[in-house]
PDB file of C-alpha atoms in Angstrom:
ATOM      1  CA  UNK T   1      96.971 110.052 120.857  1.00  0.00           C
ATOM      2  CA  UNK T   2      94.616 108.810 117.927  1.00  0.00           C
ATOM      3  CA  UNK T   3      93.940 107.859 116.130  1.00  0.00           C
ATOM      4  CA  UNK T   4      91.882 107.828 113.874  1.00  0.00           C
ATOM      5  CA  UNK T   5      89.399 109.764 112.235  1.00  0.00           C
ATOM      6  CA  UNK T   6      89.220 113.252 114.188  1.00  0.00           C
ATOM      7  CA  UNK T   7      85.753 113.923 113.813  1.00  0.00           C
ATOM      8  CA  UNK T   8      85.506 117.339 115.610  1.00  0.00           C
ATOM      9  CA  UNK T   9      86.925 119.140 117.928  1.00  0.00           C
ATOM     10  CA  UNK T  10      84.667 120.068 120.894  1.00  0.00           C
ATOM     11  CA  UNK T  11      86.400 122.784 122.575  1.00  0.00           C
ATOM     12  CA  UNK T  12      89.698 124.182 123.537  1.00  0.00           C
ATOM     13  CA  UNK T  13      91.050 124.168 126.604  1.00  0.00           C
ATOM     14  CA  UNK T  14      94.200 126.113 128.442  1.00  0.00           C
ATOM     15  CA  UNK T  15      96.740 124.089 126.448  1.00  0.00           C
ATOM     16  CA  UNK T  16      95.143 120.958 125.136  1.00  0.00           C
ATOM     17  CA  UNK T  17      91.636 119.923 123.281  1.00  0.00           C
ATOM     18  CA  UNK T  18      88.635 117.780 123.848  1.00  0.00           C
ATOM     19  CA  UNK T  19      87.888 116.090 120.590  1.00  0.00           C
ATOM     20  CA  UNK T  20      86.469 113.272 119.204  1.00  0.00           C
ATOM     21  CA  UNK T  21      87.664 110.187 117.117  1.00  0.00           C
ATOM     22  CA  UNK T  22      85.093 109.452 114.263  1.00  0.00           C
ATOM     23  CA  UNK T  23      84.035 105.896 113.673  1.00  0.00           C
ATOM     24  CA  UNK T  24      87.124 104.208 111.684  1.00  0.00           C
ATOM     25  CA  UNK T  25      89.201 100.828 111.315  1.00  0.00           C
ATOM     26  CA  UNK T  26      92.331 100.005 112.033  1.00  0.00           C
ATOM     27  CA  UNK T  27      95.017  97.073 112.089  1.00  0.00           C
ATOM     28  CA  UNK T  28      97.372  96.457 115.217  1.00  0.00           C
ATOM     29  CA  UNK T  29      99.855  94.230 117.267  1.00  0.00           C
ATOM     30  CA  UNK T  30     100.006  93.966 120.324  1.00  0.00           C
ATOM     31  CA  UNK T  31     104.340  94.580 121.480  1.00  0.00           C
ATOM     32  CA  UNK T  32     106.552  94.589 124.150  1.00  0.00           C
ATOM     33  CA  UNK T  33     109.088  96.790 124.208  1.00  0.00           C
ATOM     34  CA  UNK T  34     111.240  98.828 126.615  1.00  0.00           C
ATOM     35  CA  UNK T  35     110.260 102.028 124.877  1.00  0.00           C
ATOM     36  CA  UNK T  36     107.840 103.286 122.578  1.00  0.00           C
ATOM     37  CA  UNK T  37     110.513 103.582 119.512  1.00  0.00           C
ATOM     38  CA  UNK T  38     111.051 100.051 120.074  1.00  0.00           C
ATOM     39  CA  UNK T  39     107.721  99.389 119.950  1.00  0.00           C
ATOM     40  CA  UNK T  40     106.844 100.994 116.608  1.00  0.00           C
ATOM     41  CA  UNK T  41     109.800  99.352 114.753  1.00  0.00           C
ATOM     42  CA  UNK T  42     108.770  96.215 115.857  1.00  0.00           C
ATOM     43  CA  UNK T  43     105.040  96.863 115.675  1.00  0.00           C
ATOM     44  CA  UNK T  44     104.736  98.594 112.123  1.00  0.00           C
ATOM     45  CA  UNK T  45     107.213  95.644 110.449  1.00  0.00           C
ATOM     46  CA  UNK T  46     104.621  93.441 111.514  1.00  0.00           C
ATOM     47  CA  UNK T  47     101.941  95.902 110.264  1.00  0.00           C
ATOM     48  CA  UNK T  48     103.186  96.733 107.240  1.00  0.00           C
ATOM     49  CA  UNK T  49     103.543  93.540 105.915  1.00  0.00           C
ATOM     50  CA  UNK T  50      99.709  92.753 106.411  1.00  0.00           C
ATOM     51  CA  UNK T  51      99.373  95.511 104.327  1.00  0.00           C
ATOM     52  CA  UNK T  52     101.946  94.185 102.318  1.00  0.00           C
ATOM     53  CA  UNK T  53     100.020  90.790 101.042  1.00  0.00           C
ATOM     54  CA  UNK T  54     100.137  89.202 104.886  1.00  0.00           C
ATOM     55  CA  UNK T  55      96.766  88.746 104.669  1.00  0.00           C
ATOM     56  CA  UNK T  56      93.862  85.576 103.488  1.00  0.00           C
ATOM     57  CA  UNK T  57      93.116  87.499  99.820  1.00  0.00           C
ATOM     58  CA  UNK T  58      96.963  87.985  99.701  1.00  0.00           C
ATOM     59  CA  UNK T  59      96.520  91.845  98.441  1.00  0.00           C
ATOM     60  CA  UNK T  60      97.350  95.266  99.205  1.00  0.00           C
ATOM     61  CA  UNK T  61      95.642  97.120 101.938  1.00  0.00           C
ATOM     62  CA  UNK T  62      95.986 100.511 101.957  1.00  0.00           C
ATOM     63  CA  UNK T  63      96.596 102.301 104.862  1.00  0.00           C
ATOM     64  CA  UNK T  64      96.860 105.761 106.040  1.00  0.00           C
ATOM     65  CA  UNK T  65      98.284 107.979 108.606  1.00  0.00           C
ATOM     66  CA  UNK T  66      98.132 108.403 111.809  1.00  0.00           C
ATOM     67  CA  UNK T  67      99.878 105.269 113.084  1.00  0.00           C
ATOM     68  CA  UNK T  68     100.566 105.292 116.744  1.00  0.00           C
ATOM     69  CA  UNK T  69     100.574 102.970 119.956  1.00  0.00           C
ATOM     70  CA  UNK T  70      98.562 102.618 122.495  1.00  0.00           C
ATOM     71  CA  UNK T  71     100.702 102.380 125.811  1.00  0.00           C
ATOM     72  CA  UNK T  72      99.402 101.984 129.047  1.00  0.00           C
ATOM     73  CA  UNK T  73     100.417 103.500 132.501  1.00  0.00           C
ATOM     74  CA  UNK T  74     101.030 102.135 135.871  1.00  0.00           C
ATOM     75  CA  UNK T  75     102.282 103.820 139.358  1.00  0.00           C
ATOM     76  CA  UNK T  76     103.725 107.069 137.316  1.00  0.00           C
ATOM     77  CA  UNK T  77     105.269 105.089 134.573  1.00  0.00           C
ATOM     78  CA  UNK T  78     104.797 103.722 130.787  1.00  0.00           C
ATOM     79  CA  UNK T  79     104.780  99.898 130.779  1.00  0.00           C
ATOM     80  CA  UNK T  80     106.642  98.150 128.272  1.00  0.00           C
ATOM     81  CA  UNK T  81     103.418  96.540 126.989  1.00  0.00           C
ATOM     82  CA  UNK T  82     102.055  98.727 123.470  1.00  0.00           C
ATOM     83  CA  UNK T  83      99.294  97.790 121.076  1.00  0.00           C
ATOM     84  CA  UNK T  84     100.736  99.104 117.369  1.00  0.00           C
ATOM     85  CA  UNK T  85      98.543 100.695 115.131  1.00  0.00           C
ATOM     86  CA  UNK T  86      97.786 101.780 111.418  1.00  0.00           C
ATOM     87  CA  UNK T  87      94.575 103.184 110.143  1.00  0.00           C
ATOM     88  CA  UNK T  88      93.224 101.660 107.309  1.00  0.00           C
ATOM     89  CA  UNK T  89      91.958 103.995 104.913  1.00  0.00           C
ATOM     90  CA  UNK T  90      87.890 104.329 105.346  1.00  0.00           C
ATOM     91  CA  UNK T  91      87.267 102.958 101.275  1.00  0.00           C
ATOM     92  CA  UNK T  92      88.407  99.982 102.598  1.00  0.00           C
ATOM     93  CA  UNK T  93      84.770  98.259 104.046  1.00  0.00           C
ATOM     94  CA  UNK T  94      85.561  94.622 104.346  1.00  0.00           C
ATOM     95  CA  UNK T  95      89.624  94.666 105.160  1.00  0.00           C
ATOM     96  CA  UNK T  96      90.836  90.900 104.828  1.00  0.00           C
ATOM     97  CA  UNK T  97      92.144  88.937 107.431  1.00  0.00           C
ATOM     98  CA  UNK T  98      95.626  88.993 108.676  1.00  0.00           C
ATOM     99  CA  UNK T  99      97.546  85.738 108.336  1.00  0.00           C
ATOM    100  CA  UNK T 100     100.010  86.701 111.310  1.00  0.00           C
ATOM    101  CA  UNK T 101      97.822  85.387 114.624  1.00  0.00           C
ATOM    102  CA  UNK T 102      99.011  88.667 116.351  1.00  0.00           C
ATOM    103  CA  UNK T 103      98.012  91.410 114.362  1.00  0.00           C
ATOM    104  CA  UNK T 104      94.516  92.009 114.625  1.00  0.00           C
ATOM    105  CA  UNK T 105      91.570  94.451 112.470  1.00  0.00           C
ATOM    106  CA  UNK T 106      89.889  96.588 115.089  1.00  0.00           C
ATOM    107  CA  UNK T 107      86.485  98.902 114.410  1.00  0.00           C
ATOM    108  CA  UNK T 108      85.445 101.474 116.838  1.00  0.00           C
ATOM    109  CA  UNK T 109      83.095 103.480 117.424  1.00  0.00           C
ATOM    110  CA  UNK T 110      83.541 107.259 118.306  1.00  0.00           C
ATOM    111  CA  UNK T 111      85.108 108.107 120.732  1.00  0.00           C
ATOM    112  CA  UNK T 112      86.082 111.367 123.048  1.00  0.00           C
ATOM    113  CA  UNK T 113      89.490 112.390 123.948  1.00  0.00           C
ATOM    114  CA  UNK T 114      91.327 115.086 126.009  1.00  0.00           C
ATOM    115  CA  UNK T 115      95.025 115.920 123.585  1.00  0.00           C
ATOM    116  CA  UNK T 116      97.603 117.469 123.249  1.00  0.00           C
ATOM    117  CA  UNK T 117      99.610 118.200 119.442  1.00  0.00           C
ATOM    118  CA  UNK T 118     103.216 118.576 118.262  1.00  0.00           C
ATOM    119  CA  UNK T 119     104.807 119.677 115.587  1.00  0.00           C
ATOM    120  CA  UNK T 120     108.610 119.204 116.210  1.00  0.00           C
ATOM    121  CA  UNK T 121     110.249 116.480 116.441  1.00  0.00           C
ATOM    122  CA  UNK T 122     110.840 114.440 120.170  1.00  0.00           C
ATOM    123  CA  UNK T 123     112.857 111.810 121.545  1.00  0.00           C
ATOM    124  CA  UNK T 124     111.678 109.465 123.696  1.00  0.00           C
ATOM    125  CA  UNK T 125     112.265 111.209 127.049  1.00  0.00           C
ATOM    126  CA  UNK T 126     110.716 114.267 125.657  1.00  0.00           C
ATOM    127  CA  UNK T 127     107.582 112.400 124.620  1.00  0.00           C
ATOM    128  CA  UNK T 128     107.179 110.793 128.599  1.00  0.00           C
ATOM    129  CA  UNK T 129     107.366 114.288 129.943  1.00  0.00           C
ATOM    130  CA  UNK T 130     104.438 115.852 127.506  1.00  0.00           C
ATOM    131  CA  UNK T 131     102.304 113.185 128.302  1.00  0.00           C
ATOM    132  CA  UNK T 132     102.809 113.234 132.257  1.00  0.00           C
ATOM    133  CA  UNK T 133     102.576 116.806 131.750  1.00  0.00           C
ATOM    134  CA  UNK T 134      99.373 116.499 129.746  1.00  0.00           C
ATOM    135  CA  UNK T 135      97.968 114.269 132.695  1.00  0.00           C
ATOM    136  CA  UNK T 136      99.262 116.517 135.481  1.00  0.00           C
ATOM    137  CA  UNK T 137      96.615 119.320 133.224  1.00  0.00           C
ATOM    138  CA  UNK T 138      93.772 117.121 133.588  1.00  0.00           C
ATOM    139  CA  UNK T 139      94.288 116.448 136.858  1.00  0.00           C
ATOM    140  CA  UNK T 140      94.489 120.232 137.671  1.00  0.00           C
ATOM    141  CA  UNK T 141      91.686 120.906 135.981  1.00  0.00           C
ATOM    142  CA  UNK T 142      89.470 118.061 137.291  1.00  0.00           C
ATOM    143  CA  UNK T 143      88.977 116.150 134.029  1.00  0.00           C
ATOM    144  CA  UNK T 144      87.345 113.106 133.763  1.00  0.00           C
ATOM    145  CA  UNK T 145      89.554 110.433 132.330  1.00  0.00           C
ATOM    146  CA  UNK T 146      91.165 106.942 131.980  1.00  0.00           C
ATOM    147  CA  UNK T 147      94.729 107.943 133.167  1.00  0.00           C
ATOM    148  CA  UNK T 148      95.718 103.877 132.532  1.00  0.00           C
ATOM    149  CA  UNK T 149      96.418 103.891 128.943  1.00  0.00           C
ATOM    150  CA  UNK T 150      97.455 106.799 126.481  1.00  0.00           C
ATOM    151  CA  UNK T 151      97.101 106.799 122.827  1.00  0.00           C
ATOM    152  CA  UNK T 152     100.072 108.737 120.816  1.00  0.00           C
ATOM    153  CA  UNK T 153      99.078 109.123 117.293  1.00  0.00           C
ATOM    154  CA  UNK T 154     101.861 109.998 114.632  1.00  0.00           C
ATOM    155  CA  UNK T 155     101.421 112.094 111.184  1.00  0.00           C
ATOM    156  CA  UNK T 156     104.815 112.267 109.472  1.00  0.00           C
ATOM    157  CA  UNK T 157     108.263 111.628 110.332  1.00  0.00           C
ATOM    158  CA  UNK T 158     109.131 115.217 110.717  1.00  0.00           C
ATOM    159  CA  UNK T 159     107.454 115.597 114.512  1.00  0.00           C
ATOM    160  CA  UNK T 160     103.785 116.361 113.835  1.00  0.00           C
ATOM    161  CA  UNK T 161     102.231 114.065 116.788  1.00  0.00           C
ATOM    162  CA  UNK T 162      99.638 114.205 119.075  1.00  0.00           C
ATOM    163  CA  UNK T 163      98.781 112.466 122.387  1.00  0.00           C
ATOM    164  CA  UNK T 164      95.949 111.950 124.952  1.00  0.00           C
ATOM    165  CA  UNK T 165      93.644 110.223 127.369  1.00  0.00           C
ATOM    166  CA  UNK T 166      89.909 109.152 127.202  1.00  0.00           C
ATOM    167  CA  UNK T 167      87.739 111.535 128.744  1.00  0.00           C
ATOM    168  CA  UNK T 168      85.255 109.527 130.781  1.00  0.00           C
ATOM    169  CA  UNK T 169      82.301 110.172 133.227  1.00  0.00           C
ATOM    170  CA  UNK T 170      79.693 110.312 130.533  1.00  0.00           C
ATOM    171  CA  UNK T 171      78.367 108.538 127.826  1.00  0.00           C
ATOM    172  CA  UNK T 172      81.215 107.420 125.386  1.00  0.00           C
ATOM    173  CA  UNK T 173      78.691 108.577 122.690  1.00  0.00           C
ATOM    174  CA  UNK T 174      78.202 111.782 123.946  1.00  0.00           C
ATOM    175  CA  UNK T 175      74.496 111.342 122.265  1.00  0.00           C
ATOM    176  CA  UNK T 176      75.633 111.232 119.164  1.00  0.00           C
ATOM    177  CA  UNK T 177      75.568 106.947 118.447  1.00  0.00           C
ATOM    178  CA  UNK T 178      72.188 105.494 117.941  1.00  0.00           C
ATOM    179  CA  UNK T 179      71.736 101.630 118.002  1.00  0.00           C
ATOM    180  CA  UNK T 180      68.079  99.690 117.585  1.00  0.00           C
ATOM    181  CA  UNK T 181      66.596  96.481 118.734  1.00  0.00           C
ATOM    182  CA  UNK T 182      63.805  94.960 117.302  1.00  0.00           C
ATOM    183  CA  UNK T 183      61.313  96.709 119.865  1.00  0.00           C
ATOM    184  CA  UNK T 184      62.830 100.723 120.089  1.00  0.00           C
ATOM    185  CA  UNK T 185      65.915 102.730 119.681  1.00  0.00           C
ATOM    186  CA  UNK T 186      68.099 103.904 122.336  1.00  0.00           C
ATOM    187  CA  UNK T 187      69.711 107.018 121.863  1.00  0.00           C
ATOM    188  CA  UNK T 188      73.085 107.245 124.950  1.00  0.00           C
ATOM    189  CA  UNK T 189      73.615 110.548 126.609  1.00  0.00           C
TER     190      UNK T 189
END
């Protein structure tokens, strides 16, 4: 859902939220997998053992929840193709590379969502049917978003989760992300 650093949250909807990720870093894999469970135990080995000394300065990097995949949808169904994920905690400025060729660092940018939270525990079935439920709200509602990949962030191994989709038809920035060039600033809207 996602990940990252949850900035603020906009505004509440009927049952879910429009939010924002904060600026943050991460480390991830891309898997494939039949499921999402099989794509975290998979994923987060290789993850965890970047953080673990896998890496060029061969030392710990600290990481923090959420962790999460990325999962991407096609015709009405989850494809068995996930990017893995693990936030790397924000001290961290210059993370060092990964030694494995298929786990990657990743910085973003912020970045708005529409989401949905959890706090029991789901299996796998469970978790298709609140996302395609959570899409079947946007689309309801007429909200902008990228319905071909989901992000499904996870705090603790008790249940608390969250889910959700990239708002789009505006700015990504949502005004708030300057950048400048040697001859003026742009400010996106």
């Amino acid at each position: 859902m996602a990940a990252l650093n949850l900035k603020s949250s906009l505004r509440t909807r009927k049952n879910y939220d429009e939010f924002e990720f904060g600026f943050c870093q991460w480390v991830q894999t891309e898997v494939d997998a039949v499921d999402i469970e099989s794509a975290l135990a998979i994923g987060l080995e290789k993850l965890f053992s970047y953080a673990r000394c896998g890496n060029v300065a061969g030392t710990i990097v600290p990481l923090s929840a959420p962790w999460g995949v990325f999962g991407y949808v096609k015709n009405g169904e989850i494809q068995q193709k996930f990017r893995v994920f693990l936030v790397i905690v924000p001290q961290v400025t210059n993370p060092p590379q990964p030694t494995d060729p298929t786990v990657e660092i990743v910085t973003a940018p912020p970045v708005w969502f529409y989401g949905r939270a959890f706090d029991t525990k789901v299996d796998e079935q469970q978790m298709e049917e609140h996302l395609f439920q959570l899409m079947k709200d946007l689309e309801q509602d007429n909200q902008s978003f990228d319905s071909t990949y989901f992000i499904m962030d996870i705090f603790t191994i008790d249940g608390l989760m969250g889910m959700g989709f990239e708002k789009t038809g505006e700015s990504r920035f949502s005004g708030r992300f300057c950048c400048s060039s040697e001859h003026e600033t742009v400010r996106y809207a």
